[in-house]
Amino acid sequence: MKLFSSAEQLIAQGGWRGVVCIGNFDGVHLGHVGLLHCAKALGPVLVLTFEPHPVVMLFPERAPKRIATPERKLALLAQQGVMAVVSQSFDASFASTSAAQFERLLFSDLGAHAIAIGANFTYGAGRCGNVQTLQEASRRLKGKLFIFPELKIEGKVVSSSQIRRWVASGNIEEAKVYLGRPFELEGEVVEGQKRGRAMGFPTANICCADMLTPKPGVYAVQFSLDSQRLWRGGVANLGYKPTFAAEASGHASAAAPPPSTALSLRAELEVHVLEASGEWYGEKATIRFLSRLRDERRFASVEALKEQIRADIIAAKPFLKP
């Protein structure tokens, strides 16, 4: 798959004599897959996407968490048979592009045989361009435009926004339906406080900053190091380690950590990998979320926590079968 850093770079190399699909494609979910499948019937597909997400530039306070890293997005697009990608930098200069300028870019400068978009597509400074104005531009500039309807599952539109809501609420089963695969997190294995190892349940601590994460809790997962590409079953805890926070704060008998404690910490992800362990610090790993087992909660003692971990492992095993 060819990769271009800007539309200008592609134009300088002769443009694209095929189909151009436009969108952010975060997560490459089933709606994206449907659009790409239809576009491939029209010719070789190039995806014009934006980095970062336009909302990051335009409304940073509303910037969505990524469903997939940029690298993972490219890999998913390649799996769908995309021949080339323009990862257009969405900076202040590009954000000021008028609707008319963007229309000329698509229908004149790129030289594409056809442009393919989703039904809710908007473009141009101030998002003043939409499907209707792009249809008018295609007729005026003698270009071909294909508009694909939104995909719905049980009446709900398949969208990156809806997937983020499912994941954030801990409903990873619904997220899987919309993604067409289990939700995954990628990050680096970092050194932790080794409490799990001391209890007999060593964990890999994963740093996945700026990524969308599920609701805190305990999950059945699969774990894979990028260097090995071997999936292993495991149990993940995503949260604030309230049992140990209680020890530190002197509130061991409380039912939940003090609000100030929970709010002052970032949720941490640690995975107890079954039938494997090692010091994988610095390695990249992928965690595939299969099922949510329970909420994270505080235990009266470390022994009680260890007993619950044993129960979590038993509860996770049915979800880990091939």
Coordinates of C-alpha atoms in Angstrom, one line a residue:
M1 CA 0.0 0.0 0.0
K2 CA 1.4 3.4 -1.0
L3 CA 1.4 6.2 1.6
F4 CA 1.4 9.9 0.8
S5 CA 1.8 12.7 3.4
S6 CA -0.4 15.2 1.6
A7 CA -2.7 15.6 -1.3
E8 CA -0.1 17.9 -2.9
Q9 CA 2.5 15.1 -2.8
L10 CA 0.0 12.8 -4.6
I11 CA -0.8 15.4 -7.2
A12 CA 3.0 16.0 -7.8
Q13 CA 3.3 12.3 -8.6
G14 CA 0.5 12.3 -11.1
G15 CA -2.6 12.1 -9.1
W16 CA -4.9 9.1 -8.7
R17 CA -6.6 7.4 -11.7
G18 CA -9.0 5.5 -9.5
V19 CA -11.5 6.0 -6.7
V20 CA -10.9 8.4 -3.8
C21 CA -12.7 7.6 -0.5
I22 CA -12.7 10.4 2.0
G23 CA -13.1 10.3 5.8
N24 CA -11.3 9.9 9.1
F25 CA -11.8 6.1 9.2
D26 CA -11.0 5.9 12.9
G27 CA -11.4 2.2 13.9
V28 CA -12.1 1.1 10.3
H29 CA -15.5 -0.2 11.5
L30 CA -18.2 -2.0 9.5
G31 CA -19.6 1.2 8.1
H32 CA -16.1 2.0 6.7
V33 CA -15.7 -1.5 5.5
G34 CA -19.0 -1.3 3.6
L35 CA -18.0 2.0 2.0
L36 CA -14.6 0.6 0.9
H37 CA -16.2 -2.6 -0.4
C38 CA -18.6 -0.7 -2.7
A39 CA -15.8 1.7 -3.8
K40 CA -13.5 -1.2 -4.8
A41 CA -16.2 -2.2 -7.3
L42 CA -15.6 1.1 -9.1
G43 CA -11.8 0.9 -9.3
P44 CA -8.5 1.0 -7.3
V45 CA -9.2 2.7 -4.0
L46 CA -7.2 5.5 -2.4
V47 CA -8.2 6.8 1.0
L48 CA -7.9 10.5 1.8
T49 CA -7.9 10.7 5.6
F50 CA -6.8 13.4 8.1
E51 CA -4.2 13.4 10.9
P52 CA -5.0 14.4 13.5
H53 CA -8.8 14.2 13.6
P54 CA -10.2 17.6 12.5
V55 CA -11.9 18.1 15.8
V56 CA -8.5 18.1 17.5
M57 CA -7.7 21.2 15.5
L58 CA -11.1 22.9 15.5
F59 CA -12.5 22.1 18.9
P60 CA -9.7 20.6 21.1
E61 CA -11.8 20.5 24.2
R62 CA -14.1 18.1 22.3
A63 CA -11.3 16.0 20.7
P64 CA -12.3 12.3 20.7
K65 CA -10.0 9.6 22.0
R66 CA -8.6 7.4 19.2
I67 CA -10.1 4.0 18.6
A68 CA -7.0 2.9 16.8
T69 CA -3.5 4.3 16.5
P70 CA -2.5 5.8 13.1
E71 CA -0.4 2.8 12.4
R72 CA -3.2 0.4 13.2
K73 CA -5.6 2.4 11.0
L74 CA -3.2 2.0 8.1
A75 CA -2.9 -1.7 8.7
L76 CA -6.7 -2.1 8.8
L77 CA -7.1 -0.2 5.6
A78 CA -4.5 -2.3 3.9
Q79 CA -6.4 -5.4 5.0
Q80 CA -9.5 -4.1 3.2
G81 CA -7.6 -3.9 -0.1
V82 CA -6.9 -0.1 -0.1
M83 CA -4.2 0.6 -2.6
A84 CA -3.0 3.9 -1.3
V85 CA -3.6 6.4 1.5
V86 CA -3.1 10.2 1.8
S87 CA -2.7 11.0 5.4
Q88 CA -3.4 14.7 5.1
S89 CA -2.1 16.9 7.9
F90 CA -5.1 18.8 9.3
D91 CA -3.4 22.0 10.5
A92 CA -4.5 25.6 10.6
S93 CA -3.6 26.1 6.9
F94 CA -5.6 23.1 5.7
A95 CA -8.5 24.0 8.0
S96 CA -8.8 27.3 6.2
T97 CA -9.4 25.6 2.9
S98 CA -12.7 26.9 1.4
A99 CA -15.3 24.5 0.2
A100 CA -14.7 25.7 -3.4
Q101 CA -11.0 25.0 -3.1
F102 CA -11.6 21.5 -1.7
E103 CA -14.1 20.8 -4.6
R104 CA -11.4 21.7 -7.1
L105 CA -8.9 19.6 -5.3
L106 CA -11.2 16.6 -5.6
F107 CA -12.6 16.9 -9.1
S108 CA -9.9 18.7 -10.9
D109 CA -6.5 18.4 -9.2
L110 CA -6.5 14.8 -8.1
G111 CA -7.6 13.5 -11.5
A112 CA -9.7 10.7 -9.9
H113 CA -12.2 8.7 -11.8
A114 CA -14.7 9.0 -8.9
I115 CA -15.1 10.3 -5.4
A116 CA -16.8 8.2 -2.7
I117 CA -18.1 9.6 0.6
G118 CA -20.5 8.7 3.3
A119 CA -24.0 10.3 3.7
N120 CA -23.0 12.7 6.5
F121 CA -19.8 14.1 4.9
T122 CA -19.0 17.8 5.5
Y123 CA -16.0 19.8 4.3
G124 CA -14.5 23.2 3.9
A125 CA -13.7 26.0 6.3
G126 CA -16.5 26.3 8.8
R127 CA -17.9 22.9 7.5
C128 CA -19.9 24.9 5.0
G129 CA -19.8 22.1 2.4
N130 CA -22.0 19.1 2.6
V131 CA -23.3 16.2 0.4
Q132 CA -25.7 18.5 -1.5
T133 CA -23.0 21.1 -2.3
L134 CA -20.6 18.4 -3.3
Q135 CA -23.2 16.9 -5.7
E136 CA -23.6 20.4 -7.3
A137 CA -19.8 20.7 -7.6
S138 CA -19.5 17.3 -9.2
R139 CA -22.0 18.3 -11.9
R140 CA -20.3 21.7 -12.4
L141 CA -16.8 20.3 -12.6
K142 CA -17.9 17.2 -14.5
G143 CA -16.8 14.7 -11.9
K144 CA -18.3 11.5 -10.6
L145 CA -19.6 11.4 -7.0
F146 CA -20.9 8.3 -5.2
I147 CA -22.7 8.7 -1.9
F148 CA -23.1 5.6 0.3
P149 CA -25.8 5.4 2.9
E150 CA -25.1 4.9 6.5
L151 CA -24.9 1.3 7.8
K152 CA -27.4 0.5 10.5
I153 CA -27.5 -2.4 12.9
E154 CA -30.8 -2.9 14.7
G155 CA -31.8 0.7 13.8
K156 CA -28.5 2.3 15.1
V157 CA -26.0 3.9 12.8
V158 CA -22.6 2.3 12.8
S159 CA -20.3 5.2 13.6
S160 CA -17.0 5.8 15.4
S161 CA -18.9 8.0 17.9
Q162 CA -21.3 5.2 18.8
I163 CA -18.4 2.8 19.2
R164 CA -16.7 5.2 21.6
R165 CA -19.8 5.3 23.7
W166 CA -20.1 1.5 23.8
V167 CA -16.4 1.2 24.8
A168 CA -16.5 4.0 27.4
S169 CA -19.6 2.3 29.0
G170 CA -17.8 -1.0 29.2
N171 CA -20.1 -2.6 26.6
I172 CA -17.3 -4.1 24.5
E173 CA -19.7 -6.8 23.2
E174 CA -21.7 -4.2 21.3
A175 CA -18.5 -2.4 20.2
K176 CA -17.4 -5.7 18.7
V177 CA -20.5 -5.9 16.7
Y178 CA -20.0 -2.5 15.2
L179 CA -16.3 -2.9 14.7
G180 CA -16.6 -6.4 13.2
R181 CA -13.8 -7.6 15.5
P182 CA -12.9 -7.3 19.2
F183 CA -11.9 -3.8 20.5
E184 CA -8.2 -3.6 21.0
L185 CA -5.7 -1.4 22.8
E186 CA -2.0 -1.0 21.8
G187 CA 0.7 0.3 24.0
E188 CA 4.1 -0.2 25.5
V189 CA 4.9 -2.5 28.4
V190 CA 6.2 -0.4 31.2
E191 CA 7.5 -1.2 34.7
G192 CA 5.0 -1.2 37.5
Q193 CA 5.1 -1.6 41.2
K194 CA 5.3 -5.4 41.0
R195 CA 2.4 -6.0 43.4
G196 CA 0.9 -8.6 41.1
R197 CA 4.1 -10.6 41.1
A198 CA 4.4 -10.5 44.9
M199 CA 0.9 -12.0 45.1
G200 CA 1.7 -14.7 42.6
F201 CA -0.1 -13.1 39.6
P202 CA 2.6 -11.2 37.6
T203 CA 1.2 -8.6 35.3
A204 CA 2.3 -6.6 32.2
N205 CA 1.6 -2.9 32.8
I206 CA 0.5 -1.2 29.5
C207 CA 0.9 2.5 28.7
C208 CA -1.7 3.5 26.2
A209 CA -2.0 7.3 26.6
D210 CA -4.4 9.3 24.5
M211 CA -6.3 6.1 23.4
L212 CA -9.9 5.3 24.0
T213 CA -10.2 2.9 27.0
P214 CA -13.1 0.9 28.3
K215 CA -14.9 1.6 31.5
P216 CA -12.7 0.6 34.5
G217 CA -13.2 -3.0 35.5
V218 CA -11.9 -6.5 35.0
Y219 CA -11.9 -8.1 31.5
A220 CA -11.2 -11.4 29.8
V221 CA -8.6 -10.5 27.2
Q222 CA -6.1 -11.8 24.7
F223 CA -2.5 -10.5 24.8
S224 CA 0.1 -10.4 22.1
L225 CA 3.6 -8.9 21.9
D226 CA 4.3 -7.3 18.5
S227 CA 7.6 -9.1 18.5
Q228 CA 6.0 -12.5 18.8
R229 CA 2.5 -12.2 17.2
L230 CA 1.2 -15.0 19.5
W231 CA -2.1 -14.5 21.2
R232 CA -2.3 -15.6 24.8
G233 CA -5.3 -15.5 27.1
G234 CA -5.3 -13.3 30.2
V235 CA -7.2 -11.2 32.7
A236 CA -6.9 -7.4 32.6
N237 CA -7.6 -4.9 35.3
L238 CA -8.2 -1.4 34.2
G239 CA -8.6 1.1 37.0
Y240 CA -7.2 2.6 40.1
K241 CA -6.2 -0.3 42.3
P242 CA -8.5 0.7 45.2
T243 CA -7.3 -2.0 47.6
F244 CA -3.8 -0.6 47.5
A245 CA -5.0 3.0 47.4
A246 CA -6.9 2.2 50.6
E247 CA -3.7 0.9 52.3
A248 CA -1.9 4.1 51.3
S249 CA -4.7 6.4 52.5
G250 CA -5.6 4.5 55.6
H251 CA -9.2 3.8 54.5
A252 CA -9.0 0.0 54.2
S253 CA -12.5 -0.6 55.5
A254 CA -14.2 1.8 53.2
A255 CA -16.4 0.4 50.4
A256 CA -14.8 2.7 47.8
P257 CA -11.7 4.8 47.4
P258 CA -12.0 8.5 48.5
P259 CA -13.3 10.5 45.5
S260 CA -10.2 12.7 45.7
T261 CA -8.0 9.6 45.3
A262 CA -9.9 8.2 42.3
L263 CA -10.0 11.6 40.5
S264 CA -6.3 12.3 41.1
L265 CA -5.1 9.1 39.4
R266 CA -5.2 7.9 35.8
A267 CA -6.7 4.5 35.2
E268 CA -4.0 2.0 34.7
L269 CA -4.1 -1.2 32.6
E270 CA -2.4 -4.3 33.8
V271 CA -2.7 -7.8 32.3
H272 CA -2.1 -11.1 34.0
V273 CA -1.1 -13.3 31.1
L274 CA -2.0 -16.9 31.6
E275 CA 0.7 -19.6 31.2
A276 CA 3.3 -17.0 30.3
S277 CA 5.4 -14.3 32.0
G278 CA 8.5 -12.3 31.4
E279 CA 10.1 -8.9 31.6
W280 CA 8.8 -7.4 28.4
Y281 CA 9.6 -3.8 29.3
G282 CA 9.8 -1.5 26.3
E283 CA 8.0 -4.0 24.0
K284 CA 4.8 -3.0 22.1
A285 CA 1.8 -5.1 23.0
T286 CA -1.8 -5.4 21.8
I287 CA -4.7 -6.3 24.2
R288 CA -7.9 -7.6 22.7
F289 CA -10.9 -7.2 25.0
L290 CA -13.3 -10.2 24.9
S291 CA -15.7 -9.8 27.8
R292 CA -16.2 -7.6 30.8
L293 CA -16.2 -9.8 33.9
R294 CA -16.9 -7.3 36.8
D295 CA -16.4 -3.8 38.2
E296 CA -13.2 -3.0 39.9
R297 CA -13.7 -2.9 43.7
R298 CA -11.8 -2.6 46.9
F299 CA -11.1 -5.7 49.0
A300 CA -10.7 -5.9 52.8
S301 CA -7.3 -7.6 52.5
V302 CA -4.8 -8.7 49.9
E303 CA -5.8 -12.4 50.6
A304 CA -9.4 -11.5 49.6
L305 CA -8.1 -9.9 46.5
K306 CA -6.0 -12.9 45.6
E307 CA -9.1 -15.2 46.0
Q308 CA -11.0 -12.9 43.6
I309 CA -8.3 -13.0 41.1
R310 CA -8.4 -16.8 41.1
A311 CA -12.2 -16.6 40.5
D312 CA -11.6 -14.0 37.7
I313 CA -9.3 -16.4 35.9
I314 CA -11.9 -19.2 36.1
A315 CA -14.6 -16.8 34.8
A316 CA -12.4 -15.6 31.9
K317 CA -11.4 -19.1 30.6
P318 CA -14.7 -19.8 28.6
F319 CA -14.1 -16.5 26.7
L320 CA -10.5 -17.5 25.9
K321 CA -11.2 -20.7 24.0
P322 CA -10.1 -20.6 20.3

